[in-house]
Short mmCIF file of C-alpha atoms and ligand atoms in Angstrom, two decimals:
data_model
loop_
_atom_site.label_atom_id
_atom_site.label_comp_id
_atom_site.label_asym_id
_atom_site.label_seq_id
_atom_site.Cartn_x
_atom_site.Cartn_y
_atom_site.Cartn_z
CA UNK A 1 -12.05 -30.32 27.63
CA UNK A 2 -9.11 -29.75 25.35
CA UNK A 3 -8.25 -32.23 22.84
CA UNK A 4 -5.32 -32.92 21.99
CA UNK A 5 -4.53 -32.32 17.94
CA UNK A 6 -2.20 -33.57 15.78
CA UNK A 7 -0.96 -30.89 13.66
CA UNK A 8 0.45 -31.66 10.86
CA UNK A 9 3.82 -29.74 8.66
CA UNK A 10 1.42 -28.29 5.75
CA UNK A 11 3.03 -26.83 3.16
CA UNK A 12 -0.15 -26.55 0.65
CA UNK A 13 0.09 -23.66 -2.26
CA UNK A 14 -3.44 -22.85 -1.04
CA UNK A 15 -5.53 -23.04 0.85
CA UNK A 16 -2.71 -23.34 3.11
CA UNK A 17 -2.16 -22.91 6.56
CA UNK A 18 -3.80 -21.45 9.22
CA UNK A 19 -2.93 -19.91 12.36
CA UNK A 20 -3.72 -23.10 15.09
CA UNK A 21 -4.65 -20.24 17.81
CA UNK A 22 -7.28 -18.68 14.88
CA UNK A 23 -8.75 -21.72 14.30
CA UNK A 24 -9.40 -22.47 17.77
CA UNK A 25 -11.00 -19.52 18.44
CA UNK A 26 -13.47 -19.96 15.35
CA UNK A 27 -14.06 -23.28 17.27
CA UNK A 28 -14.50 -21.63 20.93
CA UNK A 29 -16.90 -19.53 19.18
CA UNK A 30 -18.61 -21.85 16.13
CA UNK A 31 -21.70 -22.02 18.05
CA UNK A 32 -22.47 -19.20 20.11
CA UNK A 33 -20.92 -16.12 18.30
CA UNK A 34 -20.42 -13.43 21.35
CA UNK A 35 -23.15 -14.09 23.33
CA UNK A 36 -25.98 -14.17 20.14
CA UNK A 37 -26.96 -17.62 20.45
CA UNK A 38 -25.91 -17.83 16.67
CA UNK A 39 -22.79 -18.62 14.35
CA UNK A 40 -21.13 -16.02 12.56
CA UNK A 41 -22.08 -18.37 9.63
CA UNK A 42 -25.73 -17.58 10.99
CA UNK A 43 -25.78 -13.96 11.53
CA UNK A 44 -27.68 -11.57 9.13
CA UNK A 45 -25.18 -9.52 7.19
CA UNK A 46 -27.03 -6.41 7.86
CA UNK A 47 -26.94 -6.90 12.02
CA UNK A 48 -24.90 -5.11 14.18
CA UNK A 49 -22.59 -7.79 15.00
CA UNK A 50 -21.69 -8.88 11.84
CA UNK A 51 -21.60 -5.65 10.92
CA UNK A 52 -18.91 -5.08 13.27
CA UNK A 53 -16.82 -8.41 12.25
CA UNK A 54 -16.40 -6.73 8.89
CA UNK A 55 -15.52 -3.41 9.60
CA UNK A 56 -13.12 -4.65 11.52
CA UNK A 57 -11.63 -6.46 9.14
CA UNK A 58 -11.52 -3.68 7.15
CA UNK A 59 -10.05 -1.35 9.82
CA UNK A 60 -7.70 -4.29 10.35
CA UNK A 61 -5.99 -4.39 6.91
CA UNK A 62 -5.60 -0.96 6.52
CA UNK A 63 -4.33 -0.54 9.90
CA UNK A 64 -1.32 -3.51 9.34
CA UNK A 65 -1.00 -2.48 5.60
CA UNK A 66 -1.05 0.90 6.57
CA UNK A 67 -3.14 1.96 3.82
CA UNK A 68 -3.40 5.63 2.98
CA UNK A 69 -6.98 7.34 3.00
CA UNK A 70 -6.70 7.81 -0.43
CA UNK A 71 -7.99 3.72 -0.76
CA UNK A 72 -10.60 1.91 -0.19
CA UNK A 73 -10.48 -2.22 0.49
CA UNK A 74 -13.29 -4.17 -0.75
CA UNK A 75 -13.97 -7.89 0.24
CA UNK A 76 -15.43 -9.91 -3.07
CA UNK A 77 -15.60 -13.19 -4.40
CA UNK A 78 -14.47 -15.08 -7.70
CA UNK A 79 -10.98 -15.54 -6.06
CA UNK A 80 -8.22 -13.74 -7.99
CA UNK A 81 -9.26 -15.24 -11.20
CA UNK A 82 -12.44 -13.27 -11.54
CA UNK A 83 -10.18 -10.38 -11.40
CA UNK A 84 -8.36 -11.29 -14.13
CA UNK A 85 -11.71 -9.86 -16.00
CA UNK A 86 -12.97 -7.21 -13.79
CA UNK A 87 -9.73 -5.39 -14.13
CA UNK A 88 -9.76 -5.19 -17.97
CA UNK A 89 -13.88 -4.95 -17.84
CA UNK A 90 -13.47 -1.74 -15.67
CA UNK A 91 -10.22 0.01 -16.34
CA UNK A 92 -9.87 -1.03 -20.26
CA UNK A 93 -10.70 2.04 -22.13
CA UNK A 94 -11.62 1.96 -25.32
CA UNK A 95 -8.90 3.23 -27.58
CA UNK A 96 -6.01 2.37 -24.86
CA UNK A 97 -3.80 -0.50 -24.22
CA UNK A 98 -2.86 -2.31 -21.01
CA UNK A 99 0.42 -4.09 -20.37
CA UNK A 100 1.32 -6.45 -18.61
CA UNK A 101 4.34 -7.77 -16.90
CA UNK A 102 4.67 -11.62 -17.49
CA UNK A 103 6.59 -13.50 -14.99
CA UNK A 104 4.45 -17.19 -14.65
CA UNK A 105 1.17 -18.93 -15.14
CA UNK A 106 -0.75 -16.58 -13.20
CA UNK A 107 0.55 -13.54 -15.20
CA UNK A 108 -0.51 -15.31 -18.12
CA UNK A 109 -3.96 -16.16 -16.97
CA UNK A 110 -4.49 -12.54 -16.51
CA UNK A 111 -3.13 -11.39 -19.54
CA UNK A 112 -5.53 -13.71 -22.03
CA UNK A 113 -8.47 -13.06 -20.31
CA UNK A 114 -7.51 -9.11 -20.27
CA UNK A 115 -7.49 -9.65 -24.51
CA UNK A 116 -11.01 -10.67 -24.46
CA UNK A 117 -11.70 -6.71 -23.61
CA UNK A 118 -9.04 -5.14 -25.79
CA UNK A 119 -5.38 -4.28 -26.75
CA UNK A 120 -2.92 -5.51 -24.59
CA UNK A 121 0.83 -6.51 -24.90
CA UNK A 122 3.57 -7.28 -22.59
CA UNK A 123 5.76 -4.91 -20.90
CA UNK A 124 8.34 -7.73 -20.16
CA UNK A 125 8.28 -11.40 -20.16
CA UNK A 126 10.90 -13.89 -18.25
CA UNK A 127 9.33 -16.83 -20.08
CA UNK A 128 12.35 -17.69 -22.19
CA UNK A 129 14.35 -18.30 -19.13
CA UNK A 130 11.46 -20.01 -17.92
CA UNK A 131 10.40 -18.09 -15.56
CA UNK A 132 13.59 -18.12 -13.10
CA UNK A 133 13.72 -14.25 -12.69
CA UNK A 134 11.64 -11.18 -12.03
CA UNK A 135 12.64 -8.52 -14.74
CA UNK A 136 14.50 -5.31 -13.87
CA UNK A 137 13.12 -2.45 -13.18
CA UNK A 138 14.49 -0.47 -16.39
CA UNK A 139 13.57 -3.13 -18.26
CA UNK A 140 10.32 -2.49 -18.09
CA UNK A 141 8.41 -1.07 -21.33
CA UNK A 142 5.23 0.52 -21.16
CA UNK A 143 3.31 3.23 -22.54
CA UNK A 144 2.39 7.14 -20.64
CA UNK A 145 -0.67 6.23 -22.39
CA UNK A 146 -1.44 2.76 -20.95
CA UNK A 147 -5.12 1.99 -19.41
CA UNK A 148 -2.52 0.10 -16.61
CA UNK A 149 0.82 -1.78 -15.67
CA UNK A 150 -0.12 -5.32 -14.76
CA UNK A 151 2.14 -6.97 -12.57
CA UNK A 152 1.84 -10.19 -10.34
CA UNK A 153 4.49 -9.62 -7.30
CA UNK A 154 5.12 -13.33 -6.29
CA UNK A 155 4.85 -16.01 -8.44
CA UNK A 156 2.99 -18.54 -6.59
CA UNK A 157 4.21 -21.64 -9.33
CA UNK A 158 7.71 -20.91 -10.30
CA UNK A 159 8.78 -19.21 -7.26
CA UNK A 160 10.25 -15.89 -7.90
CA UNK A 161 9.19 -12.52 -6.25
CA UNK A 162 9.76 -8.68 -6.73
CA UNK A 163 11.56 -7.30 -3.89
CA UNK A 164 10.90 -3.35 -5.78
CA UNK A 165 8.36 -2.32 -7.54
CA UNK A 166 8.36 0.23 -10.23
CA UNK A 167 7.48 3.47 -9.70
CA UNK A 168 4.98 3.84 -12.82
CA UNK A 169 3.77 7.92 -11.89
CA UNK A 170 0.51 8.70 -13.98
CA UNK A 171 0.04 5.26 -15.34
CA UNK A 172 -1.84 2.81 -12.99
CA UNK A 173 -0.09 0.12 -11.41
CA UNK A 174 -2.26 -3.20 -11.05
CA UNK A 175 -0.34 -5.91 -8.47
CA UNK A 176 -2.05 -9.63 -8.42
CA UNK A 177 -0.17 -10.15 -5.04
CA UNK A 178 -2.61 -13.15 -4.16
CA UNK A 179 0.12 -15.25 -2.48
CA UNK A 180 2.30 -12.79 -0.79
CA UNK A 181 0.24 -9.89 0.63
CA UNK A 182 0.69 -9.28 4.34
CA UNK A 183 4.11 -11.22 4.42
CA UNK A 184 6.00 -7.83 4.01
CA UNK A 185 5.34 -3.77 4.30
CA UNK A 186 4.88 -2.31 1.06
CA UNK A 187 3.66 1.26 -0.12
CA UNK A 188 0.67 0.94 -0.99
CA UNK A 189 0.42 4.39 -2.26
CA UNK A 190 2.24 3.03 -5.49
CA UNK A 191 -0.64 1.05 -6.59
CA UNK A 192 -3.80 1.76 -7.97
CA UNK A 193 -5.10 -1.48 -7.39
CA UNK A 194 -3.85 -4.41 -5.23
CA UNK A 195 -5.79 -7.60 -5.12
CA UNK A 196 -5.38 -10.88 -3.64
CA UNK A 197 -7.25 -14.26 -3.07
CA UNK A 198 -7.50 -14.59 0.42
CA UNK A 199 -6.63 -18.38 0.94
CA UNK A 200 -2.77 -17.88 1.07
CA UNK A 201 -2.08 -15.62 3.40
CA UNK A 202 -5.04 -13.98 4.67
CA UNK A 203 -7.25 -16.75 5.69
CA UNK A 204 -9.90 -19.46 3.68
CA UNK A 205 -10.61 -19.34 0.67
CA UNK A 206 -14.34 -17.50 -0.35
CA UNK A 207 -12.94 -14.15 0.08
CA UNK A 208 -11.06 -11.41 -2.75
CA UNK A 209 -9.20 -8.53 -0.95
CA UNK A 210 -9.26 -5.41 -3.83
CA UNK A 211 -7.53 -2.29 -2.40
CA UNK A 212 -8.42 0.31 -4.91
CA UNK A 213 -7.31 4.13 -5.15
CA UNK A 214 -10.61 6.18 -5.19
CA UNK A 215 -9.83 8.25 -8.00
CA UNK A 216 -9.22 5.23 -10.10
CA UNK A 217 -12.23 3.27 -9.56
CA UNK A 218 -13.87 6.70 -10.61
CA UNK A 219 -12.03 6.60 -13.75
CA UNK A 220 -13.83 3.25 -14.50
CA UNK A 221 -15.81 2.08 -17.69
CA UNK A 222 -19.97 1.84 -16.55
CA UNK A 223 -21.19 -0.13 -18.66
CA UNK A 224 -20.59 -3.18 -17.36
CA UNK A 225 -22.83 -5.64 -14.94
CA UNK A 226 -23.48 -4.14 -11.40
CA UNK A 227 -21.70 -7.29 -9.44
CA UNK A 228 -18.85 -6.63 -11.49
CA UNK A 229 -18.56 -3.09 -11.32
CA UNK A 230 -15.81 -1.86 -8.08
CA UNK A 231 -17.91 0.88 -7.44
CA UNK A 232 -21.21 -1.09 -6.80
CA UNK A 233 -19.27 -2.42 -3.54
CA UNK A 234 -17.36 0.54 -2.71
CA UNK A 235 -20.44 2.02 -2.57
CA UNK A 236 -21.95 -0.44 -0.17
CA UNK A 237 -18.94 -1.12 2.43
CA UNK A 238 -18.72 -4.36 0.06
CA UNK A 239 -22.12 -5.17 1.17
CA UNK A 240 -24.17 -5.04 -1.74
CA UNK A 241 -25.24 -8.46 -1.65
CA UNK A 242 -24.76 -11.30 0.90
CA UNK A 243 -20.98 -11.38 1.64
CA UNK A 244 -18.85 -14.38 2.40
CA UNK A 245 -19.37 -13.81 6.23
CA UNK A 246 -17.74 -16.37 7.23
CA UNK A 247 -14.77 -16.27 5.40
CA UNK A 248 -14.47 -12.43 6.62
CA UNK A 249 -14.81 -13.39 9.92
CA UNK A 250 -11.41 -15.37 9.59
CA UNK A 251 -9.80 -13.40 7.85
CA UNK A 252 -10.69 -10.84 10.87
CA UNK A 253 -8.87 -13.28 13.37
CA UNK A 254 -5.91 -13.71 10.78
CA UNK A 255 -5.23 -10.25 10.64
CA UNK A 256 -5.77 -10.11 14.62
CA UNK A 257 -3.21 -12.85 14.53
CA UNK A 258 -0.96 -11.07 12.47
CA UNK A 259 -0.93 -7.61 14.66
CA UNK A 260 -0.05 -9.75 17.85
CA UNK A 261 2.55 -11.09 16.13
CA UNK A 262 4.42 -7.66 15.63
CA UNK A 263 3.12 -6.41 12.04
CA UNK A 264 4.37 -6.51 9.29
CA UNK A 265 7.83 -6.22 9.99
CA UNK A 266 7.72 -8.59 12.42
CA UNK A 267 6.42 -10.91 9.83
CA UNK A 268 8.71 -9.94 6.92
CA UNK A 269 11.72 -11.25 9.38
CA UNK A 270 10.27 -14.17 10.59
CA UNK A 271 9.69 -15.55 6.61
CA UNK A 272 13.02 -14.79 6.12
CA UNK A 273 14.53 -16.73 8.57
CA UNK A 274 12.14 -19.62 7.58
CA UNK A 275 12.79 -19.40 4.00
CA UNK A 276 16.64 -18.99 4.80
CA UNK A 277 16.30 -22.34 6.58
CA UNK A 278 15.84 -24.24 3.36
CA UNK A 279 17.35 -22.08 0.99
CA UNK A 280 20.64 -22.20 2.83
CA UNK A 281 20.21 -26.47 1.89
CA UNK A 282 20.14 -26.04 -1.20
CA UNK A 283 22.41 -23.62 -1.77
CA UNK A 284 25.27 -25.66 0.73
CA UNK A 285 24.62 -28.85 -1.08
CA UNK A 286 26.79 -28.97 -3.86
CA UNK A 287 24.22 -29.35 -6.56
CA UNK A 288 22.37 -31.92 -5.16
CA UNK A 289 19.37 -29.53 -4.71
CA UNK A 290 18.95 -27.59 -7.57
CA UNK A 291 17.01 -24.19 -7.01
CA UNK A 292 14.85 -23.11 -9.75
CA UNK A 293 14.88 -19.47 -8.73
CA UNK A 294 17.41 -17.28 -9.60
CA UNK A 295 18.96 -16.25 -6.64
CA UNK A 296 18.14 -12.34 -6.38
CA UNK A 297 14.58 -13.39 -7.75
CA UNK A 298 13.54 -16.01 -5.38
CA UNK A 299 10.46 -16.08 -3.84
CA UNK A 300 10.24 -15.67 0.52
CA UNK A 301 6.35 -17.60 0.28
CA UNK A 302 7.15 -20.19 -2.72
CA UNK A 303 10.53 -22.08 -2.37
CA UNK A 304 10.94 -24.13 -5.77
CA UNK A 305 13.70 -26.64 -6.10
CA UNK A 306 14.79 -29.88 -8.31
CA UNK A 307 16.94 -33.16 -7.27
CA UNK A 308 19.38 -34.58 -10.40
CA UNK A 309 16.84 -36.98 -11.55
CA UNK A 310 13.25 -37.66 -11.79
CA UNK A 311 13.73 -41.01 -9.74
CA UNK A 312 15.23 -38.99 -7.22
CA UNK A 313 13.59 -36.70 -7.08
CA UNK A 314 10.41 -38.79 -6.83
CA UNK A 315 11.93 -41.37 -3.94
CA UNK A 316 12.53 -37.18 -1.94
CA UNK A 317 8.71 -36.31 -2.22
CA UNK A 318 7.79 -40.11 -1.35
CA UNK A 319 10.04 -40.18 1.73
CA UNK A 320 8.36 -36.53 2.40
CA UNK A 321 5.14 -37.49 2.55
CA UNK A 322 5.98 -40.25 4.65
CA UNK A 323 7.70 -38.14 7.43
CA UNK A 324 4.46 -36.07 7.53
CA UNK A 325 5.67 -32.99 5.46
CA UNK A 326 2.49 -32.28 3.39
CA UNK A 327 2.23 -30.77 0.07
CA UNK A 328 5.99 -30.50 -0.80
CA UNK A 329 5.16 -31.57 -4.78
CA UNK A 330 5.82 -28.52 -7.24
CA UNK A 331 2.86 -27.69 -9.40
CA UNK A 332 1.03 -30.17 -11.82
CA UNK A 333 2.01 -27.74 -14.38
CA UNK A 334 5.74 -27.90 -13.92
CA UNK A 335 6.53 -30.32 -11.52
CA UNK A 336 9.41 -30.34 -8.98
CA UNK A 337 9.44 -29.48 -5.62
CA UNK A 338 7.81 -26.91 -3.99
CA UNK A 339 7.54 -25.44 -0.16
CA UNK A 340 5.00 -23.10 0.57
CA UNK A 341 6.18 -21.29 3.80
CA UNK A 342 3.22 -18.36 3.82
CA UNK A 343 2.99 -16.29 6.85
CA UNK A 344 0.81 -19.01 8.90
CA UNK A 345 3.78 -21.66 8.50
CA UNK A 346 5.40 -21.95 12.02
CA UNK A 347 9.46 -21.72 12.00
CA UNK A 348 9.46 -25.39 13.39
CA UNK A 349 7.98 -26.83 9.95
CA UNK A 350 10.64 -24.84 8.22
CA UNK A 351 13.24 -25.88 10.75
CA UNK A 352 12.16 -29.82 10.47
CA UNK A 353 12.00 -29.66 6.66
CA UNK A 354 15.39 -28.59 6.54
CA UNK A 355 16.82 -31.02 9.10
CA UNK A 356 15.01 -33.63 6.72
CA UNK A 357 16.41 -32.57 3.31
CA UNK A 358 19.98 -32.24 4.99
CA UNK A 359 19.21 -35.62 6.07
CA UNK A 360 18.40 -36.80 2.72
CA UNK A 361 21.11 -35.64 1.10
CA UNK A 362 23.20 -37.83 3.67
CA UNK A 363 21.61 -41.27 3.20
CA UNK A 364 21.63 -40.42 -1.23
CA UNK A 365 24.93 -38.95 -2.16
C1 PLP B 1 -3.63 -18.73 -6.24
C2 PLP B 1 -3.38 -17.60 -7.14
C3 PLP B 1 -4.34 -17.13 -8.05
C4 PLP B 1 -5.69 -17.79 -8.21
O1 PLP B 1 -6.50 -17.52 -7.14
P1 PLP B 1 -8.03 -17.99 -7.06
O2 PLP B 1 -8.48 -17.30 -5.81
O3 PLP B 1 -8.01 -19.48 -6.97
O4 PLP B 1 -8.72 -17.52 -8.29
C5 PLP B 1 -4.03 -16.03 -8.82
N1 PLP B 1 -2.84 -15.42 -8.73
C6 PLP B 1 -1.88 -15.85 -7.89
C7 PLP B 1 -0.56 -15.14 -7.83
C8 PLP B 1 -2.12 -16.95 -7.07
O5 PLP B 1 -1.17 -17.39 -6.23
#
């Protein structure tokens, strides 16, 4: 029997959405994985079928991101944040300097824990604008002889995205793309390193996708603890130690999910015409929305907006909430209003959300 579910229009930063025909396929098969009598949650990591669940989620990614043989992908844990110290643990040289590109919060995170392992500076920094833009490309300044670039390609709290990146040639380009990988294509040749926490776009949270170039991770420092080396789990097919199975497992179906849905492409258009659905609000209401986003900066995954006053502002996310649109308030850290419209977002939540600030606008002008 099929029960009926409420679904409800989530807009959460992350964990965020999920696909509804992923999750009811975990359910179909929560309790008797494929015949085993088991879980996946219940599975050794070292039998066959899990071991098939992950390297087909490996196959998976590089298949949609159509990642070049030259990388590996590696599932880990920590979330992003741990990799705000792994990256400056492994690739920090002594004697070099990394820069990094600052562009919100999360930039920021990574760059102070990066200092705790040596020199680093910025390359550029949007932070007296307050974060509303994504830097140019020629204004970019880093060194030949740079460890890495550091860059964080949407910027999950303010709301801004690159739409190019740079092309940095010898030195090592480093992308934090936690909460916009798999919403676009992108060349993943130009990077050295990607790495995202999966719970925005590529399923629960539990799980770190690293794509790494081989010859980078070779270049890497070794003295450092074997959990937090990259090699120790490129070595292993990321299965040094127990793995979040579970986790992988989704993010499996996700990507699954994703390839039926047309690739990347496919998916790149849709969140367009989702994100166009509210940004064309705000930008036909005379002021009455307030973008915080410059407009050639502004973010497909992360749509950040203001109303003229705090009291407004505050009776929009009340009357929000009440018309079921969930998790519509900007940041603690900065407050406003903020829609999340990841990949897993279906076109009607974008469509109703629009109808309802439209609506809004109406009944308060
Ligand atoms: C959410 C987010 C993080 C933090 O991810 P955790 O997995 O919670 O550590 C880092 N960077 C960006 C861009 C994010 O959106």
């Amino acid at each position: 029997m099929k029960l009926q579910v409420q679904r409800t229009y989530n807009f959460n930063a992350g964990p965020s959405a999920l696909p509804l025909s992923v999750l009811e396929k975990a359910q179909a098969e929560l309790i008797d994985f494929r015949g085993t009598g088991m879980s996946v949650m219940e599975l050794s990591h070292r039998s066959r079928p899990y071991e098939e669940v992950h390297n087909q989620a490996i196959s998976s990614l590089k298949e949609l991101l159509a990642i070049p043989n030259t990388h590996e992908v590696l599932f880990l844990q920590g979330g992003a944040s741990l990799q705000f110290s792994m990256i400056p643990m492994n690739f920090l040289q002594p004697g070099k300097k990394a820069s990094y590109v600052m562009t919100g919060s999360w930039s920021e995170k990574a760059f102070s824990e990066a200092k705790l392992f040596g020199e680093v500076y910025h390359a550029a920094s949007t932070k007296e604008g307050n974060y509303r833009s994504i830097p140019t490309i020629n204004e970019l300044q880093y060194d030949k002889e740079d460890a890495y670039v550091h860059l964080t390609s949407n910027n999950t709290i303010y709301g801004t995205q690159w739409k190019d990146f740079p092309d940095t040639g010898d030195v090592p380009l480093i992308a934090d793309m936690s909460s916009d990988i798999l919403s676009k294509p992108i060349d993943v040749s130009k990077f050295a390193l990607i790495y995202a926490g999966a719970q925005k776009n590529l399923g629960p949270s539990g799980v770190t996708v690293v794509i790494i170039r081989k010859d980078f991770l070779e270049s890497a420092n070794t003295n450092i603890p074997t959990m937090l080396k990259y090699s120790t789990h490129a070595k292993n097919n990321s299965l040094y130690n127990t793995p979040p199975t579970f986790g992988i497992y989704m993010l499996g179906e996700v990507l699954n999910w994703a390839r039926d849905l047309g690739g990347l492409e496919a998916i790149a258009k849709r969140n367009e015409e989702k994100a166009n659905l509210i940004y064309s609000v705000i930008d036909g209401s005379n002021g009455f929305y307030i973008g915080h986003a410059d407009q050639d900066s502004r973010s497909l995954m992360n749509l950040t907006f203001n109303l003229k006053t705090p009291e407004l502002e505050k009776k929009f996310l009340d009357q929000a909430k009440q018309a079921g649109f969930v998790g519509v308030n900007g940041h603690r850290s900065i407050g406003g209003c903020r829609v999340s419209a990841y990949n897993a977002v279906p076109v009607e939540a974008c469509q109703a959300f629009s109808e309802f600030m439209t609506q809004f606008q109406k009944d308060n002008n």
